[in-house]
CSV table of C-alpha atoms in Angstrom, one decimal:
chain,number,residue,atom,x,y,z
J,13,MET,CA,20.1,-81.7,6.1
J,14,ARG,CA,21.8,-79.9,3.3
J,15,LEU,CA,19.9,-77.6,1.0
J,16,THR,CA,21.3,-76.2,-2.2
J,17,TYR,CA,19.5,-73.6,-4.3
J,18,LEU,CA,20.0,-74.3,-8.0
J,19,GLY,CA,18.3,-71.3,-9.4
J,20,HIS,CA,14.7,-70.3,-10.3
J,21,SER,CA,12.6,-72.7,-8.1
J,22,ALA,CA,15.0,-75.7,-8.2
J,23,VAL,CA,16.3,-77.0,-4.9
J,24,LEU,CA,18.5,-80.0,-4.0
J,25,ILE,CA,17.9,-81.5,-0.6
J,26,GLU,CA,20.4,-84.0,0.8
J,27,THR,CA,19.3,-86.0,3.8
J,28,SER,CA,21.0,-88.9,5.4
J,29,GLY,CA,21.3,-91.3,2.5
J,30,HIS,CA,18.9,-89.7,0.0
J,31,ARG,CA,18.9,-86.9,-2.6
J,32,LEU,CA,15.8,-85.0,-3.4
J,33,LEU,CA,15.3,-82.6,-6.3
J,34,ILE,CA,12.5,-80.1,-6.4
J,35,ASP,CA,11.4,-78.5,-9.7
J,36,PRO,CA,14.7,-79.2,-11.6
J,37,PHE,CA,14.5,-76.5,-14.3
J,38,LEU,CA,18.2,-76.3,-15.4
J,39,THR,CA,18.4,-76.6,-19.2
J,40,GLY,CA,17.4,-73.2,-20.6
J,41,ASN,CA,17.9,-71.5,-17.3
J,42,ASP,CA,20.8,-69.1,-17.6
J,43,ARG,CA,21.0,-68.7,-13.8
J,44,ALA,CA,21.1,-72.4,-13.0
J,45,SER,CA,24.2,-73.3,-11.0
J,46,ALA,CA,24.4,-76.9,-12.3
J,47,SER,CA,23.5,-78.8,-15.5
J,48,ALA,CA,21.1,-81.7,-15.6
J,49,GLU,CA,23.9,-84.0,-16.5
J,50,GLU,CA,25.7,-83.2,-13.2
J,51,LEU,CA,22.8,-84.1,-11.0
J,52,THR,CA,21.3,-87.4,-9.7
J,53,ALA,CA,18.3,-87.9,-7.4
J,54,ASP,CA,16.5,-90.6,-5.6
J,55,TYR,CA,13.3,-88.6,-5.7
J,56,ILE,CA,12.1,-85.7,-7.9
J,57,LEU,CA,9.3,-83.6,-6.4
J,58,LEU,CA,7.3,-81.4,-8.7
J,59,SER,CA,5.0,-78.6,-7.6
J,60,HIS,CA,3.2,-78.3,-11.0
J,61,ALA,CA,3.4,-79.1,-14.7
J,62,HIS,CA,4.8,-75.9,-16.2
J,63,GLY,CA,8.0,-76.3,-18.1
J,64,ASP,CA,10.0,-74.0,-15.8
J,65,HIS,CA,9.3,-76.5,-13.0
J,66,VAL,CA,9.2,-79.9,-14.7
J,67,GLY,CA,12.3,-78.9,-16.5
J,68,ASP,CA,14.8,-81.7,-16.7
J,69,THR,CA,12.8,-84.3,-14.8
J,70,GLU,CA,12.6,-86.8,-17.6
J,71,SER,CA,16.4,-86.9,-18.3
J,72,ILE,CA,17.4,-86.9,-14.7
J,73,ALA,CA,14.9,-89.5,-13.7
J,74,ARG,CA,15.8,-91.9,-16.5
J,75,ARG,CA,19.5,-91.7,-15.8
J,76,SER,CA,19.1,-91.9,-12.0
J,77,GLY,CA,16.1,-94.2,-11.7
J,78,SER,CA,14.4,-91.5,-9.7
J,79,THR,CA,10.8,-91.7,-8.4
J,80,VAL,CA,8.8,-88.6,-9.3
J,81,VAL,CA,6.4,-87.4,-6.6
J,82,ALA,CA,3.7,-85.1,-7.7
J,83,THR,CA,-0.1,-84.8,-8.3
J,84,VAL,CA,-1.7,-87.9,-9.9
J,85,GLU,CA,-2.3,-86.0,-13.1
J,86,ILE,CA,1.4,-85.2,-13.5
J,87,CYS,CA,2.4,-88.7,-12.5
J,88,ASN,CA,0.0,-90.3,-14.9
J,89,HIS,CA,1.5,-88.2,-17.7
J,90,LEU,CA,5.1,-89.1,-16.8
J,91,ALA,CA,4.3,-92.7,-16.3
J,92,LYS,CA,3.3,-92.9,-19.9
J,93,GLN,CA,6.9,-91.9,-20.7
J,94,GLY,CA,8.2,-94.8,-18.7
J,95,LEU,CA,9.2,-92.9,-15.5
J,96,ASN,CA,8.8,-94.3,-12.0
J,97,VAL,CA,6.1,-92.2,-10.2
J,98,PHE,CA,4.2,-91.8,-7.0
J,99,GLY,CA,1.0,-89.8,-7.3
J,100,MET,CA,-0.5,-87.7,-4.5
J,101,ASN,CA,-3.0,-84.9,-4.2
J,102,ILE,CA,-3.6,-81.7,-2.2
J,103,GLY,CA,-3.8,-82.3,1.5
J,104,GLY,CA,-2.4,-85.8,1.2
J,105,SER,CA,0.8,-87.0,2.9
J,106,HIS,CA,3.0,-90.0,2.6
J,107,GLU,CA,5.9,-91.5,4.5
J,108,PHE,CA,8.9,-92.2,2.2
J,109,PRO,CA,12.2,-93.7,3.1
J,110,PHE,CA,13.7,-90.2,3.6
J,111,GLY,CA,10.8,-88.7,5.5
J,112,ARG,CA,7.3,-87.4,5.0
J,113,VAL,CA,5.9,-85.3,2.2
J,114,LYS,CA,2.6,-83.4,2.4
J,115,LEU,CA,1.2,-81.5,-0.6
J,116,THR,CA,-0.3,-78.2,0.2
J,117,PRO,CA,-2.5,-75.8,-1.8
J,118,ALA,CA,-1.0,-73.3,-4.2
J,119,TRP,CA,-3.0,-70.6,-6.1
J,120,HIS,CA,-1.7,-70.9,-9.7
J,121,SER,CA,-2.3,-73.1,-12.8
J,122,SER,CA,-0.8,-76.3,-14.1
J,123,SER,CA,-0.5,-77.7,-17.6
J,124,PHE,CA,2.2,-79.3,-19.7
J,125,GLY,CA,3.6,-77.6,-22.8
J,126,ASP,CA,1.3,-79.6,-25.0
J,127,GLY,CA,-1.8,-78.4,-23.1
J,128,THR,CA,-2.2,-81.6,-21.0
J,129,TYR,CA,-3.9,-80.8,-17.7
J,130,GLY,CA,-1.5,-81.1,-14.8
J,131,GLY,CA,-4.0,-81.2,-11.9
J,132,MET,CA,-4.0,-78.7,-9.1
J,133,PRO,CA,-0.7,-76.9,-8.5
J,134,SER,CA,0.8,-77.5,-5.1
J,135,GLY,CA,3.3,-76.5,-2.6
J,136,MET,CA,4.9,-79.1,-0.3
J,137,VAL,CA,6.0,-79.6,3.2
J,138,ILE,CA,9.0,-82.0,3.6
J,139,GLU,CA,9.8,-83.5,7.0
J,140,ALA,CA,13.2,-85.3,7.2
J,141,GLY,CA,16.0,-85.6,9.7
J,142,GLY,CA,14.0,-83.7,12.4
J,143,LYS,CA,13.6,-80.7,10.1
J,144,ARG,CA,10.5,-79.3,8.4
J,145,ILE,CA,10.8,-77.5,5.1
J,146,TYR,CA,8.1,-75.7,3.0
J,147,HIS,CA,8.5,-75.1,-0.7
J,148,ALA,CA,5.6,-73.0,-1.9
J,149,GLY,CA,5.8,-73.7,-5.6
J,150,ASP,CA,4.2,-71.0,-7.7
J,151,THR,CA,1.5,-69.3,-5.8
J,152,ALA,CA,-0.3,-66.2,-4.8
J,153,LEU,CA,-0.6,-65.1,-1.2
J,154,PHE,CA,-3.4,-66.9,0.7
J,155,GLY,CA,-4.5,-66.9,4.3
J,156,ASP,CA,-4.2,-70.6,4.9
J,157,MET,CA,-0.5,-70.3,4.8
J,158,GLU,CA,-0.9,-69.7,8.5
J,159,LEU,CA,-2.2,-73.3,8.8
J,160,ILE,CA,0.8,-74.6,6.8
J,161,GLY,CA,3.2,-73.0,9.2
J,162,ALA,CA,1.3,-74.0,12.4
J,163,GLY,CA,3.5,-77.1,12.9
J,164,GLY,CA,6.6,-75.0,12.9
J,165,LEU,CA,8.9,-74.5,9.9
J,166,ASP,CA,12.7,-74.5,9.8
J,167,LEU,CA,12.8,-72.9,6.4
J,168,ALA,CA,10.4,-71.7,3.7
J,169,PHE,CA,11.1,-71.2,0.0
J,170,LEU,CA,8.9,-68.4,-1.3
J,171,PRO,CA,8.4,-67.1,-4.9
J,172,ILE,CA,8.9,-63.3,-5.1
J,173,GLY,CA,8.9,-62.7,-8.9
J,174,GLY,CA,5.5,-61.2,-9.3
J,175,ASN,CA,3.4,-61.3,-12.5
J,176,PHE,CA,2.9,-65.1,-12.2
J,177,THR,CA,3.3,-65.4,-8.4
J,178,MET,CA,3.6,-63.3,-5.3
J,179,ASP,CA,5.8,-60.2,-5.5
J,180,PRO,CA,8.2,-59.2,-2.6
J,181,GLN,CA,5.5,-57.5,-0.6
J,182,ASP,CA,3.0,-60.3,-0.8
J,183,ALA,CA,5.7,-62.8,-0.1
J,184,ALA,CA,6.7,-60.9,3.0
J,185,GLN,CA,3.1,-61.2,4.2
J,186,ALA,CA,3.3,-64.9,3.4
J,187,ALA,CA,6.4,-65.2,5.6
J,188,ALA,CA,4.5,-63.5,8.4
J,189,LEU,CA,1.7,-66.0,8.2
J,190,LEU,CA,4.1,-69.0,8.0
J,191,SER,CA,6.3,-67.9,10.9
J,192,ALA,CA,9.2,-69.9,9.5
J,193,SER,CA,12.6,-69.6,11.2
J,194,ARG,CA,14.2,-68.7,7.8
J,195,VAL,CA,12.7,-67.7,4.5
J,196,VAL,CA,14.5,-67.9,1.1
J,197,PRO,CA,13.3,-66.0,-2.0
J,198,ILE,CA,13.0,-68.0,-5.2
J,199,HIS,CA,11.4,-67.7,-8.7
J,200,TYR,CA,12.8,-64.3,-9.6
J,201,ASP,CA,15.3,-62.8,-12.1
J,202,THR,CA,15.2,-65.9,-14.4
J,203,PHE,CA,13.1,-63.9,-17.0
J,204,GLU,CA,12.8,-60.2,-17.6
J,205,VAL,CA,9.1,-60.2,-16.5
J,206,ILE,CA,10.0,-61.5,-13.0
J,207,ARG,CA,13.0,-59.2,-12.3
J,208,GLN,CA,13.0,-58.4,-8.6
J,209,ASP,CA,15.4,-57.1,-5.9
J,210,PRO,CA,15.6,-59.8,-3.2
J,211,HIS,CA,16.9,-57.2,-0.8
J,212,GLU,CA,13.5,-55.5,-1.1
J,213,PHE,CA,12.0,-58.7,0.0
J,214,ARG,CA,14.4,-59.0,2.9
J,215,ARG,CA,13.5,-55.5,4.1
J,216,ALA,CA,9.8,-56.3,3.9
J,217,VAL,CA,10.4,-59.5,5.9
J,218,GLU,CA,12.3,-57.6,8.5
J,219,ALA,CA,9.6,-54.9,8.7
J,220,VAL,CA,7.0,-57.5,9.7
J,221,ASP,CA,9.5,-59.5,11.9
J,222,ALA,CA,8.9,-62.6,9.9
J,223,GLY,CA,12.1,-64.6,10.6
J,224,GLU,CA,15.5,-64.5,9.0
J,225,CYS,CA,15.6,-63.8,5.3
J,226,LEU,CA,18.4,-65.7,3.6
J,227,ILE,CA,19.2,-64.6,0.1
J,228,MET,CA,20.8,-67.6,-1.7
J,229,GLU,CA,22.5,-67.1,-5.0
J,230,PRO,CA,22.3,-70.2,-7.2
J,231,GLY,CA,24.8,-72.7,-6.0
J,232,ARG,CA,24.7,-71.6,-2.4
J,233,THR,CA,24.2,-74.3,0.2
J,234,VAL,CA,22.8,-74.1,3.7
J,235,GLU,CA,23.0,-76.7,6.5
J,236,LEU,CA,20.0,-77.2,8.8
């Protein structure tokens, strides 16, 4: 499995024969390492409906014929725009051609720019190629992260920006609960209000012995 961090919360996952995009906010993101026009995807997975996560979903999905996987409220909204969708809900899991996706809770909010309700926000656990990845989406720290990590995690993407999500200290506590082999900070520095030092997060993770902290600049790839 190849994972590429694209900036903000956007991640490209390449498995054997499939390309997955998570929260592809590229246009309008000065830190994005790729443009929407450069990317294709078989599946686009969305954590919630906010514009800095839905991002370029529509343009990429139309061009690539992608299937969008998200809560039923998000999928119903996007289906009206003619996109291929597969609706799920919190706690549900489904076996796709590339592997299994389970939607997990996230403490946040979720609505489209026009005010349309986007259902409950979510994180997601992706199992593919013998690996287990957690993308927390936008969330506060919550104790049930221990349950999410109970099956073992090869890598967890955790927001550290504060203000809208966990800050570095709370995210380090999340890493301790999850017990992932590796943790990667996301959702920081894109806007002034979420400026953070990822090295502070790494020091906090090391202080609680919560796995390896991998700081990935946009465009960096890691193999699992």
